[in-house]
Amino acid sequence: MDLNTVVDVRDARRPAPWRPGDAWLGGGTYLFSEPQPHLRRLVDLSRMGWEPLRQLPDGSLEIAATCTITQLSRFGRRFEAVAAPLFEQCCRAFLASFKIWNMATVGGNLCNGLPAGPMISLTAALDGECLLQAQDGSRRRVKVADFITGAGRKDLGEGELLRSITLPARALASATAFRQASLYGLGRSGALVIGALDPQDGSLAVTITAATVRPIRLWFPLPPSQDELRDAIGSAVTDADWFDDIHGLPAWRRHMGFRLAEEIRRELTRDGVR
């Protein structure tokens, strides 16, 4: 779609003062999908030259905000980490064409903040941490689960940039389980639940997305029983937290959230006993 209110596109490599009507341009798959009448200038990140994926000395993985879904998928197929299959599972949850895969970015998916964003699901489930950079160059870090604060809302200041997401080595060594539900065979995710079992201490993290307006990441020091899991979800997710749109009513999303979480508990913990 043509954005007829945009009058300028600036290369992000050339610093300039941030002004009203500016927006970061990554892959542009969302920006160009619908009218953006408030925009006047796009700040293009495509030439920043950031390495898409980089393993750090401590074993963690840094994913650049400009990493495309195609790049992440290819990397995941050869990545030797235990949690590597989760990369492809979440990429496939896009249900998008190869054209979208080649342009859409991990950072763009997070910054849209949509409940069904599968890159939110992936990075929140693996205890990811966002690196944010302000216009004055200062940086701060925030967990992905805290970065998304609601449907389409995120902890991002005016002109602030999501630079990268880091997944810790311990999470990458976790055994994972993935469940997704949609109202239609090729529909948007109505519920997406991921479990991650820590090999060191046996703790279990269960992350609910798509069904909720923000990621809900529950951590259990020991594998919970069925009742303990249900109680934890019931306490963490209020009635207002279950998302409501044409892709699923809150009551159905709530049912699927509980059901898929229990399936994951059984898969990863042998019915809660290891």
Short mmCIF file of C-alpha atoms in Angstrom, two decimals:
data_model
loop_
_atom_site.label_atom_id
_atom_site.label_comp_id
_atom_site.label_asym_id
_atom_site.label_seq_id
_atom_site.Cartn_x
_atom_site.Cartn_y
_atom_site.Cartn_z
CA MET A 1 0.00 0.00 0.00
CA ASP A 2 1.22 3.50 -0.82
CA LEU A 3 1.64 5.70 2.24
CA ASN A 4 0.66 9.03 0.71
CA THR A 5 1.33 11.03 3.88
CA VAL A 6 5.01 10.03 3.97
CA VAL A 7 7.16 12.77 2.45
CA ASP A 8 10.65 11.50 3.29
CA VAL A 9 12.63 8.32 3.92
CA ARG A 10 15.82 8.73 5.95
CA ASP A 11 18.74 6.31 6.13
CA ALA A 12 19.13 5.37 9.81
CA ARG A 13 22.93 5.39 9.41
CA ARG A 14 22.77 9.18 9.20
CA PRO A 15 21.68 10.52 12.61
CA ALA A 16 19.11 13.29 12.66
CA PRO A 17 16.73 14.63 15.34
CA TRP A 18 13.59 12.55 15.89
CA ARG A 19 10.44 14.46 15.08
CA PRO A 20 6.66 13.90 15.25
CA GLY A 21 5.44 11.64 12.46
CA ASP A 22 8.65 9.57 12.34
CA ALA A 23 8.62 5.76 12.38
CA TRP A 24 11.28 3.09 12.20
CA LEU A 25 11.15 1.03 9.01
CA GLY A 26 12.35 -2.57 9.27
CA GLY A 27 10.75 -4.99 6.83
CA GLY A 28 7.68 -2.80 6.37
CA THR A 29 5.23 -5.71 6.20
CA TYR A 30 2.97 -4.05 8.76
CA LEU A 31 3.64 -0.41 7.87
CA PHE A 32 2.63 -0.95 4.24
CA SER A 33 -0.32 -3.22 5.03
CA GLU A 34 -2.76 -0.47 5.99
CA PRO A 35 -3.07 3.33 6.02
CA GLN A 36 -0.74 5.17 8.42
CA PRO A 37 -2.10 8.74 8.23
CA HIS A 38 -0.04 9.91 11.21
CA LEU A 39 3.30 9.18 9.52
CA ARG A 40 5.41 11.77 7.73
CA ARG A 41 8.87 10.20 7.58
CA LEU A 42 10.30 6.68 7.68
CA VAL A 43 13.71 5.95 9.20
CA ASP A 44 15.09 2.98 7.26
CA LEU A 45 17.01 0.35 9.27
CA SER A 46 17.68 -2.01 6.38
CA ARG A 47 21.22 -0.75 5.73
CA MET A 48 22.44 -0.83 9.33
CA GLY A 49 24.44 -3.99 8.64
CA TRP A 50 23.58 -5.69 11.91
CA GLU A 51 24.51 -9.38 12.00
CA PRO A 52 21.15 -11.23 11.98
CA LEU A 53 22.10 -13.89 14.54
CA ARG A 54 25.18 -14.09 16.68
CA GLN A 55 26.21 -16.60 19.33
CA LEU A 56 27.90 -14.86 22.25
CA PRO A 57 30.85 -16.24 24.26
CA ASP A 58 28.58 -17.23 27.16
CA GLY A 59 26.46 -19.42 24.85
CA SER A 60 23.55 -17.01 24.57
CA LEU A 61 22.11 -16.00 21.20
CA GLU A 62 21.68 -12.41 20.04
CA ILE A 63 18.99 -11.83 17.41
CA ALA A 64 19.14 -8.47 15.64
CA ALA A 65 15.86 -6.61 15.36
CA THR A 66 16.37 -6.59 11.57
CA CYS A 67 16.74 -10.39 11.36
CA THR A 68 14.13 -11.68 8.93
CA ILE A 69 11.92 -14.69 9.49
CA THR A 70 13.69 -16.49 6.65
CA GLN A 71 17.09 -15.90 8.28
CA LEU A 72 15.80 -17.12 11.64
CA SER A 73 14.25 -20.22 10.10
CA ARG A 74 17.44 -21.17 8.24
CA PHE A 75 19.53 -20.63 11.33
CA GLY A 76 17.18 -22.71 13.48
CA ARG A 77 17.43 -25.70 11.16
CA ARG A 78 21.18 -25.99 11.68
CA PHE A 79 21.33 -24.72 15.27
CA GLU A 80 22.44 -27.50 17.62
CA ALA A 81 20.72 -26.21 20.76
CA VAL A 82 18.09 -28.45 22.37
CA ALA A 83 15.48 -25.71 21.98
CA ALA A 84 16.26 -25.21 18.26
CA PRO A 85 13.06 -26.92 16.95
CA LEU A 86 11.05 -24.15 18.58
CA PHE A 87 12.47 -21.62 16.10
CA GLU A 88 10.88 -23.31 13.08
CA GLN A 89 7.65 -24.03 14.94
CA CYS A 90 7.21 -20.35 15.72
CA CYS A 91 8.22 -19.28 12.22
CA ARG A 92 5.56 -21.60 10.81
CA ALA A 93 2.99 -20.04 13.15
CA PHE A 94 3.08 -16.95 10.89
CA LEU A 95 1.15 -18.86 8.21
CA ALA A 96 2.59 -16.28 5.80
CA SER A 97 3.93 -16.46 2.25
CA PHE A 98 7.62 -16.63 1.43
CA LYS A 99 7.44 -12.98 0.39
CA ILE A 100 6.47 -12.00 3.93
CA TRP A 101 9.13 -14.32 5.40
CA ASN A 102 11.80 -12.61 3.30
CA MET A 103 10.84 -9.12 4.51
CA ALA A 104 9.24 -9.40 7.95
CA THR A 105 11.64 -8.92 10.85
CA VAL A 106 11.81 -10.33 14.36
CA GLY A 107 11.98 -6.83 15.80
CA GLY A 108 9.01 -5.65 13.79
CA ASN A 109 6.90 -8.52 15.07
CA LEU A 110 7.76 -7.64 18.67
CA CYS A 111 7.21 -3.91 18.19
CA ASN A 112 3.76 -4.47 16.70
CA GLY A 113 2.87 -6.08 20.01
CA LEU A 114 0.04 -8.15 18.55
CA PRO A 115 -1.10 -11.07 20.74
CA ALA A 116 -0.64 -13.56 17.88
CA GLY A 117 2.92 -12.42 17.12
CA PRO A 118 4.89 -15.70 17.04
CA MET A 119 8.25 -13.99 17.56
CA ILE A 120 6.83 -12.68 20.82
CA SER A 121 5.89 -16.27 21.68
CA LEU A 122 9.37 -17.59 20.83
CA THR A 123 11.42 -14.96 22.63
CA ALA A 124 9.18 -14.70 25.70
CA ALA A 125 9.14 -18.49 26.14
CA LEU A 126 12.96 -18.62 26.01
CA ASP A 127 13.29 -15.84 28.60
CA GLY A 128 14.47 -13.33 25.99
CA GLU A 129 15.69 -9.86 26.86
CA CYS A 130 15.26 -6.78 24.65
CA LEU A 131 18.03 -4.23 24.18
CA LEU A 132 16.47 -0.79 23.68
CA GLN A 133 18.28 2.34 22.54
CA ALA A 134 17.01 5.87 23.04
CA GLN A 135 17.64 8.85 20.80
CA ASP A 136 20.42 10.11 23.10
CA GLY A 137 22.25 6.78 22.70
CA SER A 138 21.45 5.46 26.17
CA ARG A 139 20.48 1.83 26.41
CA ARG A 140 18.32 -0.28 28.69
CA ARG A 141 17.26 -3.90 28.86
CA VAL A 142 13.83 -5.35 29.53
CA LYS A 143 12.47 -8.89 29.42
CA VAL A 144 10.31 -9.69 26.40
CA ALA A 145 7.50 -10.77 28.74
CA ASP A 146 7.54 -7.25 30.24
CA PHE A 147 8.20 -5.42 26.96
CA ILE A 148 4.73 -6.30 25.64
CA THR A 149 2.25 -4.62 27.97
CA GLY A 150 -1.01 -5.24 26.11
CA ALA A 151 -2.57 -5.80 22.69
CA GLY A 152 -0.51 -3.54 20.42
CA ARG A 153 1.18 -1.89 23.41
CA LYS A 154 4.84 -2.11 24.36
CA ASP A 155 7.36 -0.50 26.69
CA LEU A 156 8.93 1.69 24.02
CA GLY A 157 9.53 5.41 24.39
CA GLU A 158 9.22 8.08 21.70
CA GLY A 159 11.96 7.47 19.14
CA GLU A 160 13.33 4.50 21.11
CA LEU A 161 14.67 1.62 19.06
CA LEU A 162 14.61 -2.12 19.63
CA ARG A 163 18.17 -3.10 18.75
CA SER A 164 18.21 -6.84 19.52
CA ILE A 165 16.84 -9.70 21.58
CA THR A 166 19.13 -12.00 23.55
CA LEU A 167 18.15 -15.58 24.43
CA PRO A 168 20.14 -17.00 27.38
CA ALA A 169 22.18 -20.18 26.99
CA ARG A 170 20.29 -21.91 29.78
CA ALA A 171 16.96 -21.42 28.02
CA LEU A 172 18.41 -22.63 24.72
CA ALA A 173 19.43 -25.87 26.47
CA SER A 174 15.85 -26.49 27.64
CA ALA A 175 13.55 -29.18 26.33
CA THR A 176 10.53 -27.48 24.78
CA ALA A 177 6.95 -28.31 23.85
CA PHE A 178 4.77 -26.31 21.47
CA ARG A 179 1.00 -26.12 21.08
CA GLN A 180 -1.05 -23.86 18.82
CA ALA A 181 -4.78 -23.56 18.16
CA SER A 182 -6.70 -21.58 15.55
CA LEU A 183 -10.37 -21.39 14.61
CA TYR A 184 -9.46 -22.20 11.00
CA GLY A 185 -6.96 -24.49 9.35
CA LEU A 186 -4.93 -21.54 8.08
CA GLY A 187 -6.14 -18.99 10.60
CA ARG A 188 -4.32 -16.66 12.95
CA SER A 189 -3.25 -18.20 16.25
CA GLY A 190 -6.02 -18.07 18.84
CA ALA A 191 -3.84 -19.67 21.49
CA LEU A 192 -0.13 -20.50 21.47
CA VAL A 193 1.46 -22.12 24.51
CA ILE A 194 5.12 -23.09 24.94
CA GLY A 195 6.78 -25.02 27.72
CA ALA A 196 10.50 -25.04 28.54
CA LEU A 197 12.01 -27.54 30.98
CA ASP A 198 15.35 -26.53 32.48
CA PRO A 199 17.82 -29.45 32.35
CA GLN A 200 19.84 -28.16 35.30
CA ASP A 201 17.25 -27.84 38.05
CA GLY A 202 14.11 -29.33 36.51
CA SER A 203 12.17 -26.07 36.70
CA LEU A 204 9.36 -25.55 34.20
CA ALA A 205 8.33 -22.35 32.41
CA VAL A 206 4.93 -22.21 30.68
CA THR A 207 4.29 -19.22 28.42
CA ILE A 208 0.81 -18.37 27.14
CA THR A 209 0.48 -16.07 24.12
CA ALA A 210 -2.08 -15.30 21.39
CA ALA A 211 -4.88 -16.22 23.82
CA THR A 212 -3.88 -13.33 26.06
CA VAL A 213 -3.35 -9.61 25.41
CA ARG A 214 0.26 -9.93 26.59
CA PRO A 215 2.68 -12.82 27.16
CA ILE A 216 2.04 -14.67 30.41
CA ARG A 217 5.18 -16.52 31.51
CA LEU A 218 4.76 -18.79 34.53
CA TRP A 219 7.81 -20.31 36.23
CA PHE A 220 7.68 -23.31 38.54
CA PRO A 221 10.76 -24.35 40.55
CA LEU A 222 9.44 -27.91 40.47
CA PRO A 223 7.05 -29.48 37.95
CA PRO A 224 3.52 -28.56 39.05
CA SER A 225 0.56 -30.84 39.42
CA GLN A 226 -2.46 -30.34 37.19
CA ASP A 227 -4.26 -28.40 39.93
CA GLU A 228 -1.18 -26.29 40.68
CA LEU A 229 -0.86 -25.35 37.03
CA ARG A 230 -4.54 -24.42 36.75
CA ASP A 231 -4.37 -22.35 39.91
CA ALA A 232 -1.25 -20.52 38.68
CA ILE A 233 -2.86 -19.65 35.35
CA GLY A 234 -6.08 -18.59 37.05
CA SER A 235 -4.15 -16.27 39.37
CA ALA A 236 -1.92 -14.77 36.67
CA VAL A 237 -4.53 -14.23 33.95
CA THR A 238 -7.53 -12.07 34.78
CA ASP A 239 -10.75 -12.11 32.77
CA ALA A 240 -9.63 -8.90 31.04
CA ASP A 241 -6.35 -10.53 29.96
CA TRP A 242 -8.02 -13.06 27.65
CA PHE A 243 -8.00 -11.53 24.16
CA ASP A 244 -11.21 -10.89 22.24
CA ASP A 245 -11.39 -10.49 18.46
CA ILE A 246 -12.78 -12.23 15.38
CA HIS A 247 -10.16 -14.97 15.72
CA GLY A 248 -11.58 -16.24 19.02
CA LEU A 249 -13.82 -15.31 21.93
CA PRO A 250 -12.25 -14.94 25.39
CA ALA A 251 -14.06 -18.01 26.76
CA TRP A 252 -12.67 -20.21 23.97
CA ARG A 253 -9.18 -18.76 24.31
CA ARG A 254 -9.30 -19.36 28.06
CA HIS A 255 -10.35 -22.96 27.53
CA MET A 256 -7.59 -23.55 25.00
CA GLY A 257 -5.01 -21.82 27.19
CA PHE A 258 -5.73 -24.19 30.09
CA ARG A 259 -5.99 -27.24 27.83
CA LEU A 260 -2.76 -26.65 25.89
CA ALA A 261 -0.84 -25.79 29.06
CA GLU A 262 -1.90 -29.09 30.61
CA GLU A 263 -0.85 -30.99 27.47
CA ILE A 264 2.56 -29.36 27.70
CA ARG A 265 2.88 -30.15 31.39
CA ARG A 266 2.22 -33.81 30.68
CA GLU A 267 4.60 -33.94 27.72
CA LEU A 268 7.55 -32.33 29.48
CA THR A 269 7.16 -33.72 32.99
CA ARG A 270 5.67 -37.15 32.50
CA ASP A 271 2.51 -36.05 34.26
CA GLY A 272 4.44 -33.81 36.63
CA VAL A 273 6.83 -36.47 37.98
CA ARG A 274 10.45 -36.76 36.85
#
